[in-house]
Short mmCIF file of C-alpha atoms in Angstrom, two decimals:
data_model
loop_
_atom_site.label_atom_id
_atom_site.label_comp_id
_atom_site.label_asym_id
_atom_site.label_seq_id
_atom_site.Cartn_x
_atom_site.Cartn_y
_atom_site.Cartn_z
CA GLU M 1347 0.14 0.46 0.12
CA VAL M 1348 1.24 3.04 -0.62
CA VAL M 1349 1.55 5.78 1.92
CA LEU M 1350 1.17 9.75 1.17
CA THR M 1351 2.43 12.05 3.69
CA GLN M 1352 1.37 15.60 3.65
CA SER M 1353 3.39 18.70 4.90
CA PRO M 1354 2.78 20.84 6.39
CA GLY M 1355 -0.50 19.71 8.52
CA THR M 1356 -1.60 23.49 8.72
CA LEU M 1357 -0.42 26.36 6.64
CA SER M 1358 -1.58 29.88 7.77
CA VAL M 1359 -1.63 32.37 4.64
CA SER M 1360 -2.62 35.79 3.95
CA PRO M 1361 -5.38 36.37 0.75
CA GLY M 1362 -4.17 37.25 -2.03
CA GLU M 1363 -0.61 35.14 -1.21
CA ARG M 1364 0.75 31.87 -2.92
CA ALA M 1365 0.45 28.70 -0.64
CA THR M 1366 2.38 25.68 -1.32
CA LEU M 1367 1.22 22.42 -0.11
CA ALA M 1368 3.16 19.16 -0.48
CA CYS M 1369 2.80 15.44 -0.61
CA ARG M 1370 5.53 12.73 -0.80
CA ALA M 1371 5.06 8.68 -1.25
CA SER M 1372 6.64 5.77 0.37
CA HIS M 1373 6.58 4.53 -3.23
CA SER M 1374 6.89 5.75 -6.60
CA ILE M 1375 3.45 6.75 -8.09
CA SER M 1376 2.52 4.64 -11.03
CA ASN M 1377 2.17 7.14 -14.43
CA ASN M 1378 2.04 9.73 -12.00
CA PHE M 1379 -1.49 9.09 -11.11
CA LEU M 1380 -1.72 11.60 -8.21
CA ALA M 1381 -4.85 13.74 -7.28
CA TRP M 1382 -5.80 16.85 -5.34
CA TYR M 1383 -8.71 17.64 -3.40
CA GLN M 1384 -10.48 20.63 -1.58
CA GLN M 1385 -13.26 19.31 1.45
CA ILE M 1386 -14.54 22.65 2.95
CA PRO M 1387 -16.10 21.81 6.21
CA GLY M 1388 -19.83 19.88 5.89
CA GLN M 1389 -19.02 19.46 2.35
CA PRO M 1390 -17.76 16.38 0.26
CA PRO M 1391 -14.48 16.50 -1.32
CA ARG M 1392 -13.71 18.39 -4.69
CA LEU M 1393 -11.44 17.22 -7.58
CA LEU M 1394 -8.98 20.04 -8.10
CA ILE M 1395 -6.18 17.99 -9.88
CA TYR M 1396 -5.72 14.69 -11.70
CA GLY M 1397 -2.73 13.05 -13.06
CA ALA M 1398 -0.41 15.39 -10.89
CA SER M 1399 -1.06 18.42 -12.76
CA SER M 1400 -3.86 18.40 -15.07
CA ARG M 1401 -7.07 20.96 -13.84
CA ALA M 1402 -10.73 18.91 -13.14
CA THR M 1403 -13.50 21.10 -14.88
CA GLY M 1404 -13.94 24.11 -14.04
CA ILE M 1405 -11.24 24.65 -11.30
CA PRO M 1406 -9.74 28.21 -11.73
CA ASP M 1407 -5.96 28.20 -12.86
CA ARG M 1408 -4.96 29.89 -9.80
CA PHE M 1409 -5.05 26.13 -8.76
CA SER M 1410 -1.49 24.05 -9.86
CA GLY M 1411 -0.35 20.70 -9.36
CA SER M 1412 3.14 19.35 -10.12
CA GLY M 1413 5.69 16.55 -9.51
CA SER M 1414 6.63 12.74 -9.96
CA GLY M 1415 7.41 9.73 -8.76
CA THR M 1416 7.31 10.27 -4.88
CA ASP M 1417 6.91 13.96 -4.68
CA PHE M 1418 3.93 15.93 -5.76
CA THR M 1419 3.08 20.07 -4.94
CA LEU M 1420 -0.15 21.68 -5.17
CA THR M 1421 0.04 25.44 -5.45
CA VAL M 1422 -2.50 27.87 -5.00
CA SER M 1423 -1.63 31.33 -6.39
CA ARG M 1424 -3.39 34.41 -5.31
CA LEU M 1425 -5.38 32.69 -2.38
CA GLU M 1426 -9.39 33.89 -1.98
CA ALA M 1427 -11.63 33.55 0.68
CA GLU M 1428 -13.53 30.47 -0.53
CA ASP M 1429 -9.65 28.59 -1.12
CA PHE M 1430 -9.20 28.50 2.89
CA ALA M 1431 -10.05 24.81 3.37
CA VAL M 1432 -8.55 21.31 4.17
CA TYR M 1433 -6.66 20.04 1.23
CA TYR M 1434 -6.03 16.02 0.50
CA CYS M 1435 -3.82 14.32 -1.94
CA GLN M 1436 -4.77 10.79 -3.51
CA GLN M 1437 -3.01 8.34 -5.05
CA TYR M 1438 -4.39 5.96 -7.80
CA GLY M 1439 -1.42 4.38 -9.80
CA SER M 1440 -2.02 1.27 -7.31
CA SER M 1441 -4.72 -0.61 -5.31
CA PRO M 1442 -5.74 0.15 -2.39
CA TYR M 1443 -5.67 4.00 -3.38
CA THR M 1444 -4.98 6.03 -0.87
CA PHE M 1445 -5.40 9.26 0.71
CA GLY M 1446 -2.84 11.34 2.43
CA GLN M 1447 -4.08 13.10 6.09
CA GLY M 1448 -4.58 16.82 4.56
CA THR M 1449 -2.99 20.02 5.04
CA LYS M 1450 -5.35 22.81 6.80
CA LEU M 1451 -4.83 26.03 4.89
CA GLU M 1452 -6.08 28.48 6.92
CA ILE M 1453 -6.27 32.42 7.10
CA LYS M 1454 -3.39 34.13 9.08
CA GLN X 211 -25.64 16.33 -14.70
CA VAL X 212 -24.78 13.32 -12.68
CA GLN X 213 -25.71 13.56 -9.06
CA LEU X 214 -25.17 11.23 -6.23
CA GLN X 215 -27.02 10.54 -3.39
CA GLU X 216 -26.25 8.60 -0.04
CA SER X 217 -29.19 7.15 2.30
CA GLY X 218 -28.65 4.69 5.28
CA PRO X 219 -29.71 3.95 8.81
CA GLY X 220 -27.70 6.67 10.92
CA LEU X 221 -27.13 5.04 13.69
CA VAL X 222 -26.10 0.96 13.70
CA LYS X 223 -25.45 -1.13 17.12
CA PRO X 224 -22.11 -2.67 17.39
CA SER X 225 -21.45 -6.36 15.93
CA GLN X 226 -24.60 -5.48 13.50
CA THR X 227 -24.43 -4.90 9.49
CA LEU X 228 -24.48 -1.22 8.16
CA SER X 229 -26.24 -1.21 4.81
CA LEU X 230 -26.29 2.03 2.63
CA THR X 231 -27.59 3.14 -0.59
CA CYS X 232 -26.19 5.15 -3.47
CA LYS X 233 -28.56 6.16 -5.78
CA VAL X 234 -27.45 7.77 -8.78
CA SER X 235 -29.16 10.73 -10.69
CA GLY X 236 -29.22 12.41 -13.91
CA GLY X 237 -27.29 9.77 -15.71
CA SER X 238 -27.23 5.84 -16.16
CA ILE X 239 -25.33 3.53 -13.97
CA SER X 240 -24.37 1.50 -16.71
CA SER X 241 -22.70 3.89 -18.67
CA ASP X 242 -19.56 2.44 -20.13
CA GLY X 243 -16.24 4.17 -18.28
CA TYR X 244 -17.41 4.84 -15.18
CA TYR X 245 -16.59 2.90 -11.84
CA TRP X 246 -18.90 3.67 -8.74
CA SER X 247 -16.78 4.28 -5.37
CA TRP X 248 -17.75 4.25 -1.61
CA ILE X 249 -15.07 6.11 0.55
CA ARG X 250 -15.29 6.85 4.12
CA GLN X 251 -13.86 9.96 6.23
CA GLN X 252 -14.01 9.19 10.50
CA PRO X 253 -14.53 12.08 12.65
CA GLY X 254 -11.45 14.44 12.32
CA LYS X 255 -9.84 12.29 10.21
CA GLY X 256 -8.59 11.51 6.82
CA LEU X 257 -10.46 9.69 3.86
CA GLU X 258 -10.35 5.85 3.32
CA TRP X 259 -11.71 4.56 -0.04
CA ILE X 260 -13.69 1.49 0.60
CA ALA X 261 -14.28 -0.48 -2.84
CA TYR X 262 -15.74 0.17 -6.14
CA ILE X 263 -18.14 -1.68 -8.63
CA TYR X 264 -18.68 -1.50 -12.19
CA HIS X 265 -22.35 -1.87 -13.73
CA SER X 266 -21.35 -5.31 -14.67
CA GLY X 267 -20.75 -6.54 -10.97
CA ARG X 268 -17.41 -6.41 -11.36
CA ALA X 269 -15.80 -5.39 -7.70
CA SER X 270 -12.61 -4.63 -6.08
CA TYR X 271 -11.98 -3.68 -2.46
CA ASN X 272 -9.47 -2.20 0.30
CA PRO X 273 -8.20 -5.56 2.02
CA SER X 274 -7.74 -3.52 5.09
CA LEU X 275 -12.09 -3.88 4.94
CA LYS X 276 -12.32 -6.91 2.40
CA SER X 277 -13.32 -9.71 4.82
CA ARG X 278 -16.18 -7.41 6.24
CA VAL X 279 -17.37 -5.48 2.91
CA ASP X 280 -19.70 -6.48 0.17
CA ILE X 281 -20.23 -4.01 -2.57
CA SER X 282 -23.48 -4.57 -5.14
CA VAL X 283 -24.86 -2.64 -8.16
CA ASP X 284 -28.62 -2.52 -9.09
CA THR X 285 -28.70 -1.75 -12.43
CA SER X 286 -33.03 -1.26 -12.72
CA LYS X 287 -32.69 0.98 -9.75
CA ASN X 288 -29.67 2.83 -10.94
CA GLN X 289 -27.89 2.43 -7.41
CA PHE X 290 -25.33 0.80 -5.54
CA SER X 291 -25.13 -0.68 -2.23
CA LEU X 292 -22.38 -1.23 0.36
CA ASN X 293 -22.78 -3.71 3.70
CA VAL X 294 -20.44 -3.57 6.15
CA SER X 295 -20.54 -6.29 8.47
CA SER X 296 -19.50 -6.88 12.08
CA VAL X 297 -19.42 -3.21 12.88
CA THR X 298 -17.60 -1.29 15.71
CA ALA X 299 -17.19 1.97 16.73
CA ALA X 300 -13.88 2.43 14.48
CA ASP X 301 -16.87 2.21 11.47
CA THR X 302 -18.72 5.37 12.93
CA ALA X 303 -17.90 7.89 9.90
CA VAL X 304 -19.16 10.09 6.80
CA TYR X 305 -19.76 7.55 4.05
CA TYR X 306 -19.49 9.11 0.52
CA CYS X 307 -20.35 7.53 -2.58
CA ALA X 308 -18.27 8.67 -5.58
CA ARG X 309 -17.74 8.25 -9.55
CA ASP X 310 -14.37 7.08 -10.68
CA ASN X 311 -14.42 8.45 -13.98
CA ARG X 312 -12.35 6.07 -16.46
CA LEU X 313 -13.26 7.40 -19.49
CA ALA X 314 -9.23 8.56 -20.06
CA PRO X 315 -6.75 6.46 -18.72
CA VAL X 316 -5.32 9.40 -16.36
CA THR X 317 -8.43 9.90 -14.51
CA ARG X 318 -8.81 6.27 -13.73
CA GLY X 319 -9.40 6.30 -9.87
CA ALA X 320 -9.80 10.02 -9.69
CA PHE X 321 -13.27 10.93 -8.26
CA ASP X 322 -15.05 13.38 -10.05
CA ILE X 323 -18.28 13.53 -8.55
CA TRP X 324 -19.30 12.95 -5.14
CA GLY X 325 -22.18 12.28 -3.37
CA GLN X 326 -22.86 14.96 0.00
CA GLY X 327 -22.47 12.16 2.80
CA THR X 328 -24.28 10.01 4.95
CA MET X 329 -23.07 10.21 8.17
CA VAL X 330 -23.14 6.46 10.47
CA SER X 331 -22.62 6.01 14.35
CA VAL X 332 -22.03 2.65 15.68
CA SER X 333 -23.18 2.76 19.54
CA SER X 334 -25.68 0.61 21.78
#
């Protein structure tokens, strides 16, 4: 099973600034099948990024993903109020699919 | 637009079987290229993939839960279901159903549509 470790656990950033979230895998993720989700309290997760760097339908271009192998990054540029949430990475390169423990992005 | 809606008991007693259903609307569960999953989120914790099923009945399970879980599909009702047997307090969670879009290889295993989730508590 691929274990995903996200860092930091909590990230405090001011609106308008950039946030960089990390996801490290215990094993190389096949085909870079890595997704990022945003979860607002009380709501289900929302797919942001798939294939490590492709934005899902309707996702603003201030969200970008990068990385390969075992190290991946989600960058949110020009933070807006609605971006403060919990973010999860998920690998789907091998079964069972696994998620990271999440990074909480909070307003500084 | 495809929407998913979970339904379930809300409260289950320890050692009993938890049964959940996910109704698919706005599209057919039998459409080629879509797999249907259950995912859960224990209180204050992360997400755990439980199982997926295809309209043909082909299924896959997380080994951590496989011995207690059964997933099924009812194409006539456009829904799929999850049973978790011998539940304990550790099965208390929000259970989500989600669509796994396999129309393109790069999205195979990413969940593009989620239900709102249903909270299940295990307690006597």
